[in-house]
């Protein structure tokens, strides 16, 4: 079973081809170009490196957020089109859970962070237990300092990972004694982690409807907020951003 995995939730474009227990190929790039410019070529490259034809794919896994609104839409639209066109299952995977999967260390909490703008973070707290990743606290939006302090207060060692940890590395200042920034090679989003979580969902008989799967934004986009300010009421459901 070879699946295609896509992660465009951040400035990193990452595509992987994997089967159970084996990473066949991965293309992970942060080159300052938009995902709309590069994603399809990255998919073709990963499939070529893996020696897998599109027709041989048995599933598609995609990072659904939280993260960049535009990046999530591009990745999800591409994943939906491939899954629908090939008639294969589609599974959505939490962006923050995929980041936390990079730190499979027992008795440690991993705080995965994505930029929610205006000093806020999308924060998800996880731990590795009984051979698998578990959510300790549901994903939420909080000021960065508050998210770190709350994780530290639980008493266990905490590793910070994710795009926001990279961006704010120089500004994190004096962290609590039990909080450490994860090593640089573990901070970047990788589609292989999306693949492992996707394979687990597929193995459990789970999949999502390509027609209804949506990004996990948590908060509204700036376009929606500006629309409300200008018009004095909420947008009607279904109106595009």
Rosetta silent file (secondary structure, phi, psi, omega in degrees, C-alpha in Angstrom):
SEQUENCE: XXXXXXXXXXXXXXXXXXXXXXXXXXXXXXXXXXXXXXXXXXXXXXXXXXXXXXXXXXXXXXXXXXXXXXXXXXXXXXXXXXXXXXXXXXXXXXXXXXXXXXXXXXXXXXXXXXXXXXXXXXXXXXXXXXXXXXXXXXXXXXXXXXXXXXXXXXXXXXXXXXXXXXXXXXXXXXXXXXXXXXXXXXXXXXXXXXXXXXXXXXXXXXXXXXXXXXXXXXXXXXXXXXXXXXXXXXXXXXXXX
SCORE:     score description
SCORE:     0.000 S_00000001
   1 L     0.000  112.148  175.977    0.000    0.000    0.000 S_00000001
   2 E  -107.674  127.844  177.093    1.603    3.244   -1.145 S_00000001
   3 E  -117.738  155.418  174.473    0.009    6.506   -0.132 S_00000001
   4 E   -99.550  133.666  179.209    0.727   10.080   -1.112 S_00000001
   5 E  -123.752  139.797 -175.503    1.081   12.583    1.745 S_00000001
   6 E  -131.005  134.894  173.124    0.970   16.379    1.440 S_00000001
   7 E  -136.152  109.820  176.366    1.818   19.131    3.936 S_00000001
   8 L  -127.532   29.879 -175.979    1.478   22.773    2.850 S_00000001
   9 L   -76.484  -13.062 -178.849    0.284   24.198    6.169 S_00000001
  10 L  -131.429 -163.984  176.973    3.369   26.399    6.546 S_00000001
  11 L   -72.214  -11.406  178.413    5.998   27.981    4.307 S_00000001
  12 L   -86.356  132.898  171.883    7.427   24.472    3.852 S_00000001
  13 E  -103.547  119.743 -177.168    6.169   22.378    0.950 S_00000001
  14 E  -134.710  130.904  179.423    6.507   18.698    1.755 S_00000001
  15 E  -132.682  136.897  179.731    5.328   15.666   -0.214 S_00000001
  16 E  -136.725  153.641  169.857    5.981   12.030    0.618 S_00000001
  17 E  -120.987  126.125 -175.240    5.227    8.589   -0.755 S_00000001
  18 E  -146.221  154.505  169.602    5.114    5.879    1.884 S_00000001
  19 E  -123.545  171.307 -175.200    3.863    2.405    2.612 S_00000001
  20 L   -58.175  118.224  178.360    3.361    0.829    6.002 S_00000001
  21 L    81.132    3.852 -176.747    6.729    0.887    7.760 S_00000001
  22 E  -145.208  124.717  170.990    8.605    2.337    4.785 S_00000001
  23 E   -88.847  115.749 -175.762    9.257    5.863    3.541 S_00000001
  24 E   -87.796  -34.300  177.848    9.710    5.500   -0.222 S_00000001
  25 E  -167.483  151.576  176.680   10.423    9.141   -1.076 S_00000001
  26 E  -149.325  135.077  174.194   10.074   12.625    0.355 S_00000001
  27 E  -120.302  114.949 -178.865   10.487   16.106   -1.128 S_00000001
  28 E  -127.623  118.415 -170.901   10.650   18.872    1.485 S_00000001
  29 E  -137.195  137.021  169.735   11.400   22.393    0.312 S_00000001
  30 L  -130.514   91.939 -171.397   11.323   25.903    1.758 S_00000001
  31 L  -120.711    9.977  176.601   12.417   28.087   -1.135 S_00000001
  32 L    81.479    3.148  176.552   10.243   31.199   -0.853 S_00000001
  33 L   -97.566  157.418 -177.455    7.959   30.247   -3.747 S_00000001
  34 L   -75.138  153.710  179.399    4.213   29.779   -3.363 S_00000001
  35 H   -61.932  -33.351  179.668    2.719   26.320   -2.989 S_00000001
  36 H   -63.706  -25.695  179.156    0.617   26.887   -6.097 S_00000001
  37 H   -81.096  -30.761 -166.896    3.863   27.210   -8.086 S_00000001
  38 H  -116.242  -21.818 -168.264    5.634   24.163   -6.722 S_00000001
  39 H   -59.892  -46.933 -176.840    3.265   21.566   -5.251 S_00000001
  40 H   -63.081  -38.756  178.287    2.427   19.644   -8.427 S_00000001
  41 H   -68.797  -33.580  176.806    6.082   19.377   -9.428 S_00000001
  42 H   -66.650  -37.977  177.472    6.951   18.179   -5.919 S_00000001
  43 H   -64.074  -46.901  179.006    4.263   15.500   -6.177 S_00000001
  44 H   -61.707  -39.731  179.478    5.574   14.336   -9.533 S_00000001
  45 H   -64.337  -45.178 -179.753    9.112   14.336   -8.160 S_00000001
  46 H   -62.808  -42.147  178.573    8.225   12.286   -5.079 S_00000001
  47 H   -64.445  -40.871  179.634    6.344    9.715   -7.171 S_00000001
  48 H   -65.071  -45.416  179.265    9.237    9.506   -9.622 S_00000001
  49 H   -61.214  -37.206 -178.850   11.831    9.065   -6.860 S_00000001
  50 H   -78.108  -16.021 -176.155    9.675    6.357   -5.261 S_00000001
  51 L    69.971   32.782 -177.548    9.120    4.596   -8.581 S_00000001
  52 L  -116.172  127.136  174.659    5.369    4.644   -7.953 S_00000001
  53 L   -77.448  148.879  177.413    2.779    5.396  -10.640 S_00000001
  54 H   -55.083  -37.960 -177.958   -0.168    7.541   -9.644 S_00000001
  55 H   -65.640  -16.378 -179.584   -2.454    4.664  -10.598 S_00000001
  56 H   -90.682   -7.513  179.591   -0.733    2.489   -7.959 S_00000001
  57 E   -66.671  142.920  179.993   -1.558    4.822   -5.060 S_00000001
  58 E  -114.379    1.642  178.729   -4.026    3.439   -2.529 S_00000001
  59 E  -177.571  163.192  176.493   -4.684    6.583   -0.495 S_00000001
  60 E  -131.525  129.916  175.249   -3.947   10.263    0.032 S_00000001
  61 E  -115.658  139.562 -177.441   -3.154   11.895    3.383 S_00000001
  62 E  -140.036  139.670  174.986   -3.130   15.659    3.793 S_00000001
  63 E   -72.929  124.227 -173.691   -2.300   18.063    6.602 S_00000001
  64 L  -110.585    7.277  174.971   -5.514   20.001    7.314 S_00000001
  65 L   114.311  176.946    6.142   -4.351   22.548    9.873 S_00000001
  66 L   -75.906  163.653 -179.612   -4.214   24.687   11.718 S_00000001
  67 L   166.576 -153.629 -179.906   -1.793   26.766    9.700 S_00000001
  68 L   -62.944  124.853 -178.150   -1.596   29.080    6.712 S_00000001
  69 H   -58.362  -48.526 -178.166   -5.085   29.625    5.331 S_00000001
  70 H   -67.250  -44.411  179.624   -3.878   29.790    1.723 S_00000001
  71 H   -59.955  -43.130  179.415   -1.415   26.927    2.108 S_00000001
  72 H   -62.437  -42.340 -178.911   -4.043   24.661    3.631 S_00000001
  73 H   -64.106  -40.968  179.881   -6.509   25.383    0.838 S_00000001
  74 H   -64.657  -47.688 -179.335   -3.939   24.612   -1.860 S_00000001
  75 H   -63.189  -44.229 -177.134   -2.842   21.356   -0.251 S_00000001
  76 H   -69.511  -41.145  179.018   -6.353   20.153    0.502 S_00000001
  77 H   -61.296  -40.414  179.230   -7.732   21.048   -2.939 S_00000001
  78 H   -66.546  -44.632  179.605   -4.873   19.133   -4.570 S_00000001
  79 H   -62.608  -41.672  178.458   -5.326   16.122   -2.283 S_00000001
  80 H   -61.664  -45.225 -178.475   -9.071   16.068   -2.937 S_00000001
  81 H   -61.562  -42.351 -179.969   -8.591   16.211   -6.700 S_00000001
  82 H   -66.693  -47.659 -178.957   -6.109   13.325   -6.655 S_00000001
  83 H   -61.849  -44.183 -179.006   -8.213   11.158   -4.334 S_00000001
  84 H   -67.519  -43.868 -177.661  -11.406   11.823   -6.279 S_00000001
  85 H   -65.197  -35.919 -179.407   -9.758   11.367   -9.670 S_00000001
  86 H   -91.325   -9.727 -178.559   -8.129    8.066   -8.712 S_00000001
  87 L    66.898   39.324 -178.523  -11.073    6.848   -6.644 S_00000001
  88 L  -120.072  160.196 -176.341   -8.914    6.233   -3.566 S_00000001
  89 E   -64.900  148.752  175.904   -9.459    7.094    0.132 S_00000001
  90 E  -119.945  134.965  175.530   -8.592   10.531    1.513 S_00000001
  91 E  -130.918  133.962  173.865   -7.618   11.176    5.132 S_00000001
  92 E   -91.972  144.089 -176.713   -7.033   14.496    6.859 S_00000001
  93 E  -130.637  138.553  176.636   -4.326   14.735    9.513 S_00000001
  94 L   -61.629  128.438  177.372   -3.730   17.373   12.186 S_00000001
  95 H   -59.392  -43.050 -176.462   -0.798   19.602   11.274 S_00000001
  96 H   -71.496  -36.374  176.273    0.254   19.900   14.914 S_00000001
  97 H   -64.048  -38.807  178.579    0.020   16.164   15.558 S_00000001
  98 H   -64.023  -38.732  176.204    2.253   15.552   12.533 S_00000001
  99 H   -63.705  -44.137 -177.327    4.811   17.992   13.950 S_00000001
 100 H   -67.396  -25.180 -179.135    4.691   16.322   17.365 S_00000001
 101 L   -62.770  -18.561  179.087    5.215   12.897   15.807 S_00000001
 102 L   -69.336  -12.097 -175.478    8.825   13.922   15.200 S_00000001
 103 L  -121.845   72.384 -178.706    9.476   13.574   18.954 S_00000001
 104 L   -82.048   65.916 -175.665    8.547    9.986   19.955 S_00000001
 105 L  -115.307  118.975  178.414    9.989   10.328   23.465 S_00000001
 106 E   -63.850  152.625  175.741    8.146    8.803   26.469 S_00000001
 107 L    63.195   23.962  176.349    7.524   10.941   29.580 S_00000001
 108 E  -131.935  139.091  173.073    7.942   14.179   27.638 S_00000001
 109 E   -94.613  135.980  176.303    5.271   16.597   26.468 S_00000001
 110 E  -108.715  121.952  177.824    5.674   18.049   22.983 S_00000001
 111 E  -101.268  107.567  179.488    4.188   21.494   22.384 S_00000001
 112 E   -92.349  132.338 -172.159    3.652   21.963   18.645 S_00000001
 113 E  -128.676  132.379  171.306    3.267   25.586   17.599 S_00000001
 114 E  -125.086  153.294 -175.743    2.062   27.297   14.430 S_00000001
 115 E   -74.711  120.270  176.634    1.779   31.036   13.869 S_00000001
 116 L  -104.390    9.718  177.311   -1.734   32.391   14.501 S_00000001
 117 L    71.276  161.532  175.955   -0.579   36.013   13.949 S_00000001
 118 L    55.673   37.579  177.498   -0.732   39.001   16.302 S_00000001
 119 L    80.209    5.018 -178.038    1.444   37.315   18.932 S_00000001
 120 E  -102.508  160.603  179.126   -0.777   34.240   19.122 S_00000001
 121 E  -129.132  144.126  160.988   -0.024   30.595   18.530 S_00000001
 122 E   -81.606  120.543 -173.369   -1.946   27.570   17.401 S_00000001
 123 E  -125.494  130.077  175.123   -0.832   25.234   20.167 S_00000001
 124 E  -129.556  131.318 -177.574   -1.245   21.498   20.516 S_00000001
 125 E  -109.122  129.109 -173.241    0.185   19.495   23.426 S_00000001
 126 E  -135.645  162.309  171.965    1.050   15.827   22.872 S_00000001
 127 E  -145.172  151.753  178.029    2.829   12.903   24.469 S_00000001
 128 E   -93.699  117.102 -175.302    4.210    9.589   23.255 S_00000001
 129 E  -144.034  134.218  178.539    2.564    6.776   25.217 S_00000001
 130 L    54.391   37.389  174.759    2.193    3.032   24.623 S_00000001
 131 L    79.723   11.368  179.263    3.893    3.302   21.260 S_00000001
 132 E  -149.909  166.044 -177.411    1.677    5.997   19.792 S_00000001
 133 E   -86.062  135.657  179.411    0.999    9.721   19.914 S_00000001
 134 E  -127.945  142.291  177.631   -1.716   11.029   22.257 S_00000001
 135 E   -81.367  123.900  178.777   -3.252   14.472   22.554 S_00000001
 136 E   -87.945  -40.578  177.928   -2.783   15.917   26.041 S_00000001
 137 E  -138.295  135.247  179.415   -4.675   19.154   25.424 S_00000001
 138 E   -58.183  150.079  179.729   -6.931   20.007   22.464 S_00000001
 139 E   -60.948  137.787 -178.991   -5.528   22.412   19.909 S_00000001
 140 E  -148.773  170.136  172.800   -6.290   26.027   20.740 S_00000001
 141 E  -103.623  129.693 -179.519   -5.298   29.605   19.971 S_00000001
 142 E  -154.954  156.344  171.451   -3.392   31.368   22.769 S_00000001
 143 E   -55.600  142.199 -174.888   -0.668   33.970   23.256 S_00000001
 144 H   -54.704  -48.035 -178.028    2.682   32.257   22.711 S_00000001
 145 H   -61.944  -37.798 -179.960    3.972   32.918   26.239 S_00000001
 146 H   -67.282  -41.185  179.725    0.725   31.633   27.755 S_00000001
 147 H   -62.664  -40.883  179.234    0.816   28.420   25.708 S_00000001
 148 H   -68.468  -43.691 -179.154    4.392   27.724   26.829 S_00000001
 149 H   -62.730  -41.556 -179.090    3.670   28.542   30.490 S_00000001
 150 H   -64.024  -40.790  178.365    0.596   26.300   30.552 S_00000001
 151 H   -65.851  -40.619 -179.414    2.565   23.378   29.115 S_00000001
 152 H   -64.689  -34.451 -176.388    5.398   23.946   31.597 S_00000001
 153 L   -67.897  -11.365 -179.753    2.992   23.979   34.546 S_00000001
 154 L   -79.872   -7.406  170.008    2.068   20.334   33.934 S_00000001
 155 L    95.182  -23.346 -178.883    5.388   19.298   35.450 S_00000001
 156 L   -86.944  160.184  171.293    6.880   17.151   32.693 S_00000001
 157 E   -59.433  142.987 -177.461    9.767   18.138   30.430 S_00000001
 158 E  -124.872  131.753  173.149    8.443   20.021   27.401 S_00000001
 159 E  -108.624  129.769  177.812    9.903   20.155   23.896 S_00000001
 160 E   -93.806  136.134  176.487    8.836   23.000   21.609 S_00000001
 161 E  -145.410  168.596  176.560    8.513   22.314   17.902 S_00000001
 162 L   108.910  170.045 -175.055    6.864   23.764   14.807 S_00000001
 163 H   -55.104  -43.239 -176.775    6.985   26.770   12.528 S_00000001
 164 H   -68.171  -34.992  176.347    6.419   29.344   15.268 S_00000001
 165 H   -62.593  -35.263  177.457    9.216   27.906   17.391 S_00000001
 166 H   -68.337  -47.917 -177.425   11.512   28.414   14.389 S_00000001
 167 H   -61.786  -40.920 -172.652   10.326   31.978   13.770 S_00000001
 168 L   -99.994   12.838 -175.010   10.560   33.046   17.403 S_00000001
 169 H   -52.069  -42.959 -177.054   13.680   31.064   18.325 S_00000001
 170 H   -77.210  -12.015 -175.470   15.698   34.234   18.962 S_00000001
 171 H  -111.679    3.742 -176.942   12.881   35.839   20.952 S_00000001
 172 L   -69.596  -22.462  175.707   11.857   33.021   23.244 S_00000001
 173 L    66.908 -147.672 -179.800   14.088   34.426   25.948 S_00000001
 174 L   -82.933  105.173  179.205   14.432   32.592   29.232 S_00000001
 175 L   -78.092  155.409  172.481   12.250   29.532   28.972 S_00000001
 176 L   -53.950  153.544 -173.710   11.012   27.692   32.079 S_00000001
 177 L   -57.349  -29.906 -176.610   13.558   25.192   33.351 S_00000001
 178 L   -95.854   11.812 -178.996   11.572   22.208   32.036 S_00000001
 179 E  -116.005  130.767 -178.204   11.036   23.657   28.525 S_00000001
 180 E  -135.550  141.469  173.055   13.508   23.144   25.674 S_00000001
 181 E   -74.157  128.750  179.978   13.469   23.988   21.990 S_00000001
 182 L   -61.730  154.445  178.005   13.660   20.778   19.980 S_00000001
 183 L   -55.575  151.769 -173.423   16.782   20.274   17.819 S_00000001
 184 H   -55.563  -36.494 -175.917   16.692   22.112   14.487 S_00000001
 185 H   -72.858   -7.809  178.504   16.241   18.955   12.414 S_00000001
 186 H  -103.929   -0.560 -173.016   12.980   18.184   14.242 S_00000001
 187 L   -87.058  -21.286 -172.942   11.364   21.600   13.816 S_00000001
 188 L   -86.040  140.397  175.101   10.394   21.442   10.150 S_00000001
 189 L   -62.544  138.208  179.454    7.075   20.113    8.883 S_00000001
 190 L  -136.923  132.594 -179.118    7.485   16.821    7.019 S_00000001
 191 H   -67.466  -22.442  177.657    4.968   14.978    4.884 S_00000001
 192 H   -61.260  -35.019  177.952    6.390   11.644    6.047 S_00000001
 193 H   -69.939  -37.001  173.304    4.844   12.324    9.457 S_00000001
 194 H   -61.235  -39.904  179.526    1.521   13.091    7.771 S_00000001
 195 H   -61.564  -46.021 -177.903    1.923    9.776    5.948 S_00000001
 196 H   -62.850  -42.037  178.533    2.427    7.736    9.136 S_00000001
 197 H   -68.463  -36.343  177.591   -0.662    9.256   10.772 S_00000001
 198 H   -66.049  -42.420  178.387   -2.613    8.818    7.554 S_00000001
 199 H   -61.717  -38.891  178.799   -1.619    5.177    7.224 S_00000001
 200 H   -63.334  -41.316  178.328   -2.755    4.576   10.825 S_00000001
 201 H   -65.047  -44.278 -179.850   -6.168    6.102   10.055 S_00000001
 202 H   -64.163  -39.401  179.306   -6.549    4.058    6.890 S_00000001
 203 H   -64.317  -28.532  178.284   -5.520    0.872    8.708 S_00000001
 204 L   -84.901    5.004  178.701   -8.242    1.585   11.266 S_00000001
 205 L    80.619   18.821 -178.536  -10.792    1.780    8.458 S_00000001
 206 L  -100.259  145.668  171.539  -11.144    5.552    8.647 S_00000001
 207 L  -158.896  168.207 -178.900  -11.349    7.979    5.747 S_00000001
 208 E  -116.764  156.842  179.902  -12.846   11.383    4.922 S_00000001
 209 L   -81.745  119.790  179.256  -15.278   12.515    2.245 S_00000001
 210 L   -58.974  -23.604 -178.400  -13.435   14.504   -0.463 S_00000001
 211 L   -79.062  -24.744 -172.474  -16.588   16.552   -0.962 S_00000001
 212 L  -120.316  -12.365 -179.387  -16.909   17.711    2.647 S_00000001
 213 L   -63.138  130.534 -178.206  -13.442   17.616    4.254 S_00000001
 214 L  -125.506  157.711  175.001  -12.436   21.142    5.245 S_00000001
 215 L   -64.053  149.711  177.349   -9.294   22.753    6.685 S_00000001
 216 L   -94.404   88.002 -174.140   -9.120   23.001   10.479 S_00000001
 217 L   -80.617  -34.638 -172.397   -8.701   26.767   10.734 S_00000001
 218 L    72.971  -59.944 -179.870   -9.803   27.295   14.396 S_00000001
 219 L  -108.784  164.921  177.996  -10.075   31.046   13.869 S_00000001
 220 L   -77.300  154.134  178.382  -11.595   33.069   11.057 S_00000001
 221 L   -72.526  162.523  176.505   -9.428   34.497    8.292 S_00000001
 222 H   -60.168  -34.014  178.816   -8.550   38.187    8.110 S_00000001
 223 H   -61.033  -41.204  178.802  -10.833   38.446    5.065 S_00000001
 224 H   -67.132  -42.465  179.936  -13.794   37.321    7.163 S_00000001
 225 H   -62.645  -44.671  179.174  -12.933   39.697   10.009 S_00000001
 226 H   -64.185  -38.213  178.303  -12.593   42.643    7.613 S_00000001
 227 H   -60.099  -44.347 -179.114  -15.878   41.724    5.917 S_00000001
 228 H   -64.548  -40.448  179.986  -17.656   41.807    9.273 S_00000001
 229 H   -63.152  -40.215 -176.183  -16.132   45.171   10.191 S_00000001
 230 H   -76.093  -32.363 -173.399  -17.194   46.725    6.904 S_00000001
 231 H  -106.916  -10.818  174.245  -20.697   45.270    6.769 S_00000001
 232 L    74.091   17.274  178.073  -21.536   45.111   10.454 S_00000001
 233 L  -158.437  167.522 -179.316  -22.710   41.506   10.469 S_00000001
 234 L   -69.554  151.418  172.309  -21.495   37.981   10.051 S_00000001
 235 L   -65.442  147.935  175.378  -20.897   36.597    6.593 S_00000001
 236 L   -74.160  146.961 -175.802  -23.620   34.330    5.390 S_00000001
 237 L   -61.639  137.451  177.595  -22.714   30.660    5.474 S_00000001
 238 L    92.536  -12.344  179.081  -21.165   29.408    2.283 S_00000001
 239 L   -73.407  133.297 -178.191  -19.958   32.792    1.032 S_00000001
 240 L   -67.311  150.118  179.381  -16.339   32.558   -0.164 S_00000001
 241 L   -66.757    0.000    0.000  -13.656   34.379    1.783 S_00000001
